[in-house]
Amino acid sequence: MYGPELDGDTLPALYEELRRVHGPVAPVILAPGLDAWLVLGHSELLRLTREEHHFSHDPRRWRLMQEGKVPADSPILPMVGYRPAVLFADGREHRRMRQPVSLALTGVDGHQLRRTVEAAAEQLIAGFADRGEADLVLDYARKLPMRVITGLLGLDEATGQDLVRAISGLSRADASSADSGKRMDEILYALIAEKRRRPGTDITSVLLRHPANLSDPEVQANLVSILVAGNQTVLNWIATTLRIILCDPSFQSSLTGGRLSVDDALDLVLWRFPPTQNFPARYATGDLRFGGQDIRTGDMLILGLAGANADPSILPDDGVPVVGNRSHLAFGAGPHACPAQDPARLITRTAVDTIRHRLPDLKLAVPESELSWINSPWSRGLRALPVRFTAPQPHLARQAGALR
């Protein structure tokens, strides 16, 4: 599961080939010399996420790491290396950190967040509307969640852009990932120091003043989890939803005709094209038989979110998820299910709604077959989504001037 040939086009076929040959739990190689198990079965993934006594979140249990077989510059280490965050904790320690993280995220004012997303979306659209063409990844989906999420954390726009570039480097899982991780750490520790001096109402400040008394490294590590999950996931969710609307006439007509709501559309995207394909990781606490495989103590198991969503055992005969069914695993499951689902959905829904209403005649500018995907074992994200549309409405030019 690495190399230049691994992209959004090849991943679904890979999952099905692995399922056919190995069943619901398949042996994979994440990087040269680093083997793991990819959990593709829906019921098996639910068990993986719920049984902490069998499957720990703590990467310090990883047998290959304990045996000194993981190079310090491994491209996957920034994604799977231990940090003192809710993502890597079990039991009581997980609950201690989950409380402030959940409070910080659920405390976000939904009405204010919607207004913030709408204003950012309007400004971005106004910036390219007079061209009659745009790349909805580069010009819209990549910029919008960054502006919103880094603002929620208390970062200014320029620093936020720098931070998102670092996070993008992490998800590529290549030779630059280690440097990207170092730059991300520098930015976040500077933010924490600033918020200790001058706290506000942002997420960082909420984490710092919570009675759980998180240390600076714990705050930093949890900010990383929020950023990586929030930015890259929302980016891919927005871009993929817009791609489906542009490329699938039946999907578009169902949405336009009211047979599908925008939330229904977002759920179908989560089922069929989850923004996070695979998620690290769990570590076996003992030898066990799981999904037809003999798992050894310390083995790494990867959450195959996309593969589990496509498990034939839980889909209707036609393979199409039922509208309104939210039993997908795009956000994980169990006590570690993503706590930012509601803000992520609100940002994505608002982003899709805003551009559909402002530019109702969007058309894909290239054949769908020419769309390309980023190379990553973790995400299924478009490199670009070029579109054309008619000349802007006069009010867009006025809004652009007012927002600038």
GROMACS .gro file of N, CA and C in nm, residues 134-236:
model
  309
  134ALA      N    1  -1.247   2.759  -1.303
  134ALA     CA    2  -1.177   2.744  -1.176
  134ALA      C    3  -1.139   2.598  -1.156
  135ASP      N    4  -1.049   2.578  -1.062
  135ASP     CA    5  -1.018   2.444  -1.013
  135ASP      C    6  -1.081   2.437  -0.873
  136LEU      N    7  -1.187   2.359  -0.860
  136LEU     CA    8  -1.261   2.359  -0.734
  136LEU      C    9  -1.186   2.290  -0.621
  137VAL      N   10  -1.077   2.221  -0.650
  137VAL     CA   11  -0.990   2.172  -0.543
  137VAL      C   12  -0.897   2.284  -0.498
  138LEU      N   13  -0.817   2.336  -0.591
  138LEU     CA   14  -0.718   2.437  -0.557
  138LEU      C   15  -0.782   2.568  -0.511
  139ASP      N   16  -0.887   2.612  -0.581
  139ASP     CA   17  -0.945   2.744  -0.555
  139ASP      C   18  -1.053   2.745  -0.448
  140TYR      N   19  -1.104   2.627  -0.412
  140TYR     CA   20  -1.221   2.627  -0.323
  140TYR      C   21  -1.209   2.523  -0.211
  141ALA      N   22  -1.211   2.394  -0.245
  141ALA     CA   23  -1.216   2.290  -0.141
  141ALA      C   24  -1.091   2.290  -0.054
  142ARG      N   25  -0.974   2.320  -0.112
  142ARG     CA   26  -0.852   2.319  -0.033
  142ARG      C   27  -0.843   2.442   0.058
  143LYS      N   28  -0.897   2.553   0.015
  143LYS     CA   29  -0.884   2.677   0.092
  143LYS      C   30  -0.991   2.694   0.199
  144LEU      N   31  -1.112   2.647   0.170
  144LEU     CA   32  -1.224   2.677   0.259
  144LEU      C   33  -1.211   2.614   0.398
  145PRO      N   34  -1.193   2.482   0.409
  145PRO     CA   35  -1.182   2.427   0.545
  145PRO      C   36  -1.061   2.481   0.620
  146MET      N   37  -0.951   2.508   0.547
  146MET     CA   38  -0.833   2.564   0.612
  146MET      C   39  -0.866   2.696   0.678
  147ARG      N   40  -0.934   2.785   0.605
  147ARG     CA   41  -0.969   2.915   0.662
  147ARG      C   42  -1.058   2.901   0.784
  148VAL      N   43  -1.153   2.808   0.776
  148VAL     CA   44  -1.249   2.794   0.885
  148VAL      C   45  -1.186   2.728   1.007
  149ILE      N   46  -1.120   2.614   0.986
  149ILE     CA   47  -1.069   2.535   1.099
  149ILE      C   48  -0.954   2.606   1.168
  150THR      N   49  -0.860   2.662   1.091
  150THR     CA   50  -0.749   2.731   1.156
  150THR      C   51  -0.800   2.855   1.231
  151GLY      N   52  -0.906   2.917   1.179
  151GLY     CA   53  -0.967   3.027   1.253
  151GLY      C   54  -1.028   2.980   1.384
  152LEU      N   55  -1.094   2.863   1.382
  152LEU     CA   56  -1.150   2.808   1.505
  152LEU      C   57  -1.042   2.779   1.608
  153LEU      N   58  -0.923   2.743   1.561
  153LEU     CA   59  -0.813   2.715   1.654
  153LEU      C   60  -0.748   2.842   1.708
  154GLY      N   61  -0.771   2.955   1.640
  154GLY     CA   62  -0.712   3.081   1.683
  154GLY      C   63  -0.592   3.125   1.603
  155LEU      N   64  -0.570   3.066   1.484
  155LEU     CA   65  -0.457   3.103   1.398
  155LEU      C   66  -0.497   3.211   1.298
  156ASP      N   67  -0.401   3.297   1.262
  156ASP     CA   68  -0.426   3.391   1.153
  156ASP      C   69  -0.416   3.317   1.019
  157GLU      N   70  -0.462   3.382   0.912
  157GLU     CA   71  -0.475   3.314   0.783
  157GLU      C   72  -0.341   3.270   0.726
  158ALA      N   73  -0.239   3.354   0.733
  158ALA     CA   74  -0.109   3.319   0.674
  158ALA      C   75  -0.047   3.199   0.745
  159THR      N   76  -0.052   3.198   0.878
  159THR     CA   77   0.002   3.085   0.952
  159THR      C   78  -0.082   2.960   0.927
  160GLY      N   79  -0.211   2.980   0.913
  160GLY     CA   80  -0.299   2.867   0.883
  160GLY      C   81  -0.265   2.802   0.751
  161GLN      N   82  -0.233   2.883   0.650
  161GLN     CA   83  -0.194   2.828   0.521
  161GLN      C   84  -0.066   2.746   0.532
  162ASP      N   85   0.029   2.798   0.607
  162ASP     CA   86   0.155   2.726   0.629
  162ASP      C   87   0.128   2.593   0.698
  163LEU      N   88   0.039   2.594   0.795
  163LEU     CA   89   0.007   2.473   0.869
  163LEU      C   90  -0.058   2.368   0.779
  164VAL      N   91  -0.150   2.410   0.694
  164VAL     CA   92  -0.219   2.315   0.608
  164VAL      C   93  -0.124   2.253   0.506
  165ARG      N   94  -0.027   2.331   0.459
  165ARG     CA   95   0.074   2.273   0.369
  165ARG      C   96   0.150   2.162   0.440
  166ALA      N   97   0.181   2.183   0.567
  166ALA     CA   98   0.252   2.080   0.644
  166ALA      C   99   0.165   1.955   0.661
  167ILE      N  100   0.037   1.975   0.689
  167ILE     CA  101  -0.053   1.861   0.708
  167ILE      C  102  -0.069   1.782   0.578
  168SER      N  103  -0.076   1.853   0.466
  168SER     CA  104  -0.085   1.785   0.336
  168SER      C  105   0.038   1.698   0.312
  169GLY      N  106   0.154   1.747   0.354
  169GLY     CA  107   0.276   1.669   0.340
  169GLY      C  108   0.272   1.541   0.422
  170LEU      N  109   0.208   1.545   0.538
  170LEU     CA  110   0.195   1.425   0.620
  170LEU      C  111   0.116   1.318   0.549
  171SER      N  112   0.002   1.354   0.489
  171SER     CA  113  -0.088   1.255   0.429
  171SER      C  114  -0.031   1.191   0.305
  172ARG      N  115   0.071   1.255   0.243
  172ARG     CA  116   0.129   1.195   0.123
  172ARG      C  117   0.213   1.072   0.154
  173ALA      N  118   0.258   1.058   0.278
  173ALA     CA  119   0.338   0.943   0.321
  173ALA      C  120   0.456   0.920   0.228
  174ASP      N  121   0.536   1.025   0.205
  174ASP     CA  122   0.654   1.013   0.122
  174ASP      C  123   0.775   1.069   0.197
  175ALA      N  124   0.886   1.092   0.125
  175ALA     CA  125   1.011   1.132   0.190
  175ALA      C  126   1.001   1.268   0.259
  176SER      N  127   0.905   1.351   0.219
  176SER     CA  128   0.893   1.484   0.278
  176SER      C  129   0.809   1.485   0.406
  177SER      N  130   0.749   1.372   0.441
  177SER     CA  131   0.654   1.370   0.552
  177SER      C  132   0.719   1.408   0.685
  178ALA      N  133   0.843   1.364   0.709
  178ALA     CA  134   0.908   1.395   0.837
  178ALA      C  135   0.927   1.546   0.853
  179ASP      N  136   0.974   1.615   0.748
  179ASP     CA  137   0.991   1.760   0.756
  179ASP      C  138   0.857   1.830   0.776
  180SER      N  139   0.753   1.778   0.711
  180SER     CA  140   0.619   1.836   0.727
  180SER      C  141   0.574   1.824   0.872
  181GLY      N  142   0.602   1.710   0.935
  181GLY     CA  143   0.564   1.692   1.074
  181GLY      C  144   0.635   1.789   1.167
  182LYS      N  145   0.764   1.815   1.141
  182LYS     CA  146   0.840   1.910   1.224
  182LYS      C  147   0.783   2.051   1.212
  183ARG      N  148   0.750   2.091   1.090
  183ARG     CA  149   0.695   2.226   1.070
  183ARG      C  150   0.559   2.240   1.138
  184MET      N  151   0.477   2.138   1.129
  184MET     CA  152   0.348   2.140   1.196
  184MET      C  153   0.365   2.158   1.347
  185ASP      N  154   0.460   2.085   1.405
  185ASP     CA  155   0.483   2.097   1.550
  185ASP      C  156   0.526   2.238   1.588
  186GLU      N  157   0.615   2.298   1.510
  186GLU     CA  158   0.662   2.434   1.539
  186GLU      C  159   0.546   2.534   1.544
  187ILE      N  160   0.459   2.526   1.445
  187ILE     CA  161   0.347   2.621   1.437
  187ILE      C  162   0.253   2.604   1.556
  188LEU      N  163   0.221   2.481   1.591
  188LEU     CA  164   0.124   2.458   1.697
  188LEU      C  165   0.179   2.493   1.835
  189TYR      N  166   0.306   2.467   1.861
  189TYR     CA  167   0.362   2.506   1.991
  189TYR      C  168   0.367   2.658   2.005
  190ALA      N  169   0.392   2.726   1.896
  190ALA     CA  170   0.388   2.873   1.901
  190ALA      C  171   0.247   2.923   1.930
  191LEU      N  172   0.146   2.858   1.872
  191LEU     CA  173   0.007   2.894   1.898
  191LEU      C  174  -0.028   2.873   2.045
  192ILE      N  175   0.013   2.759   2.101
  192ILE     CA  176  -0.018   2.730   2.241
  192ILE      C  177   0.045   2.834   2.333
  193ALA      N  178   0.170   2.869   2.306
  193ALA     CA  179   0.236   2.971   2.389
  193ALA      C  180   0.161   3.104   2.383
  194GLU      N  181   0.115   3.139   2.264
  194GLU     CA  182   0.040   3.264   2.247
  194GLU      C  183  -0.091   3.259   2.325
  195LYS      N  184  -0.164   3.147   2.320
  195LYS     CA  185  -0.293   3.137   2.386
  195LYS      C  186  -0.280   3.126   2.538
  196ARG      N  187  -0.167   3.078   2.586
  196ARG     CA  188  -0.144   3.081   2.731
  196ARG      C  189  -0.127   3.226   2.778
  197ARG      N  190  -0.062   3.308   2.693
  197ARG     CA  191  -0.044   3.449   2.728
  197ARG      C  192  -0.174   3.528   2.711
  198ARG      N  193  -0.243   3.501   2.600
  198ARG     CA  194  -0.363   3.578   2.568
  198ARG      C  195  -0.475   3.482   2.525
  199PRO      N  196  -0.543   3.417   2.620
  199PRO     CA  197  -0.649   3.322   2.585
  199PRO      C  198  -0.769   3.391   2.522
  200GLY      N  199  -0.845   3.313   2.445
  200GLY     CA  200  -0.966   3.365   2.383
  200GLY      C  201  -1.078   3.264   2.394
  201THR      N  202  -1.167   3.264   2.296
  201THR     CA  203  -1.279   3.169   2.294
  201THR      C  204  -1.256   3.056   2.196
  202ASP      N  205  -1.138   3.049   2.136
  202ASP     CA  206  -1.106   2.949   2.034
  202ASP      C  207  -1.086   2.811   2.096
  203ILE      N  208  -1.077   2.709   2.010
  203ILE     CA  209  -1.061   2.571   2.054
  203ILE      C  210  -0.934   2.552   2.135
  204THR      N  211  -0.825   2.612   2.093
  204THR     CA  212  -0.698   2.599   2.166
  204THR      C  213  -0.712   2.649   2.309
  205SER      N  214  -0.775   2.764   2.325
  205SER     CA  215  -0.793   2.820   2.459
  205SER      C  216  -0.883   2.732   2.545
  206VAL      N  217  -0.989   2.674   2.486
  206VAL     CA  218  -1.077   2.585   2.561
  206VAL      C  219  -0.999   2.464   2.613
  207LEU      N  220  -0.914   2.406   2.529
  207LEU     CA  221  -0.833   2.292   2.572
  207LEU      C  222  -0.739   2.331   2.686
  208LEU      N  223  -0.681   2.449   2.677
  208LEU     CA  224  -0.582   2.491   2.777
  208LEU      C  225  -0.644   2.516   2.914
  209ARG      N  226  -0.767   2.565   2.918
  209ARG     CA  227  -0.825   2.599   3.049
  209ARG      C  228  -0.918   2.491   3.104
  210HIS      N  229  -0.931   2.376   3.035
  210HIS     CA  230  -1.019   2.270   3.083
  210HIS      C  231  -0.963   2.210   3.213
  211PRO      N  232  -1.049   2.169   3.307
  211PRO     CA  233  -1.003   2.111   3.435
  211PRO      C  234  -0.919   1.984   3.420
  212ALA      N  235  -0.921   1.922   3.303
  212ALA     CA  236  -0.836   1.803   3.283
  212ALA      C  237  -0.688   1.839   3.289
  213ASN      N  238  -0.657   1.969   3.282
  213ASN     CA  239  -0.518   2.016   3.293
  213ASN      C  240  -0.425   1.948   3.192
  214LEU      N  241  -0.462   1.957   3.066
  214LEU     CA  242  -0.378   1.900   2.962
  214LEU      C  243  -0.245   1.975   2.957
  215SER      N  244  -0.136   1.900   2.942
  215SER     CA  245  -0.005   1.962   2.925
  215SER      C  246   0.007   2.021   2.785
  216ASP      N  247   0.108   2.104   2.763
  216ASP     CA  248   0.130   2.161   2.630
  216ASP      C  249   0.146   2.052   2.524
  217PRO      N  250   0.226   1.946   2.550
  217PRO     CA  251   0.235   1.839   2.450
  217PRO      C  252   0.101   1.771   2.424
  218GLU      N  253   0.017   1.757   2.528
  218GLU     CA  254  -0.114   1.696   2.507
  218GLU      C  255  -0.205   1.787   2.426
  219VAL      N  256  -0.203   1.916   2.454
  219VAL     CA  257  -0.283   2.010   2.375
  219VAL      C  258  -0.236   2.008   2.230
  220GLN      N  259  -0.104   2.014   2.210
  220GLN     CA  260  -0.050   2.014   2.075
  220GLN      C  261  -0.090   1.888   2.000
  221ALA      N  262  -0.078   1.773   2.064
  221ALA     CA  263  -0.109   1.646   1.998
  221ALA      C  264  -0.257   1.637   1.962
  222ASN      N  265  -0.344   1.689   2.048
  222ASN     CA  266  -0.487   1.685   2.019
  222ASN      C  267  -0.524   1.786   1.911
  223LEU      N  268  -0.455   1.898   1.904
  223LEU     CA  269  -0.476   1.991   1.794
  223LEU      C  270  -0.438   1.926   1.662
  224VAL      N  271  -0.331   1.847   1.661
  224VAL     CA  272  -0.292   1.775   1.540
  224VAL      C  273  -0.405   1.682   1.496
  225SER      N  274  -0.462   1.609   1.590
  225SER     CA  275  -0.571   1.517   1.556
  225SER      C  276  -0.690   1.591   1.498
  226ILE      N  277  -0.725   1.705   1.558
  226ILE     CA  278  -0.838   1.785   1.507
  226ILE      C  279  -0.808   1.837   1.368
  227LEU      N  280  -0.687   1.886   1.348
  227LEU     CA  281  -0.651   1.944   1.218
  227LEU      C  282  -0.645   1.841   1.108
  228VAL      N  283  -0.577   1.730   1.132
  228VAL     CA  284  -0.562   1.629   1.028
  228VAL      C  285  -0.699   1.573   0.990
  229ALA      N  286  -0.780   1.542   1.093
  229ALA     CA  287  -0.912   1.488   1.064
  229ALA      C  288  -1.001   1.593   0.999
  230GLY      N  289  -0.996   1.716   1.052
  230GLY     CA  290  -1.087   1.819   1.004
  230GLY      C  291  -1.054   1.871   0.866
  231ASN      N  292  -0.930   1.909   0.844
  231ASN     CA  293  -0.897   1.973   0.718
  231ASN      C  294  -0.901   1.877   0.600
  232GLN      N  295  -0.822   1.769   0.607
  232GLN     CA  296  -0.813   1.680   0.491
  232GLN      C  297  -0.944   1.608   0.464
  233THR      N  298  -1.014   1.571   0.570
  233THR     CA  299  -1.142   1.502   0.552
  233THR      C  300  -1.245   1.593   0.487
  234VAL      N  301  -1.257   1.716   0.538
  234VAL     CA  302  -1.357   1.808   0.482
  234VAL      C  303  -1.319   1.847   0.339
  235LEU      N  304  -1.191   1.871   0.315
  235LEU     CA  305  -1.145   1.901   0.179
  235LEU      C  306  -1.192   1.792   0.083
  236ASN      N  307  -1.162   1.666   0.115
  236ASN     CA  308  -1.200   1.556   0.027
  236ASN      C  309  -1.351   1.539   0.016
   0.00000   0.00000   0.00000
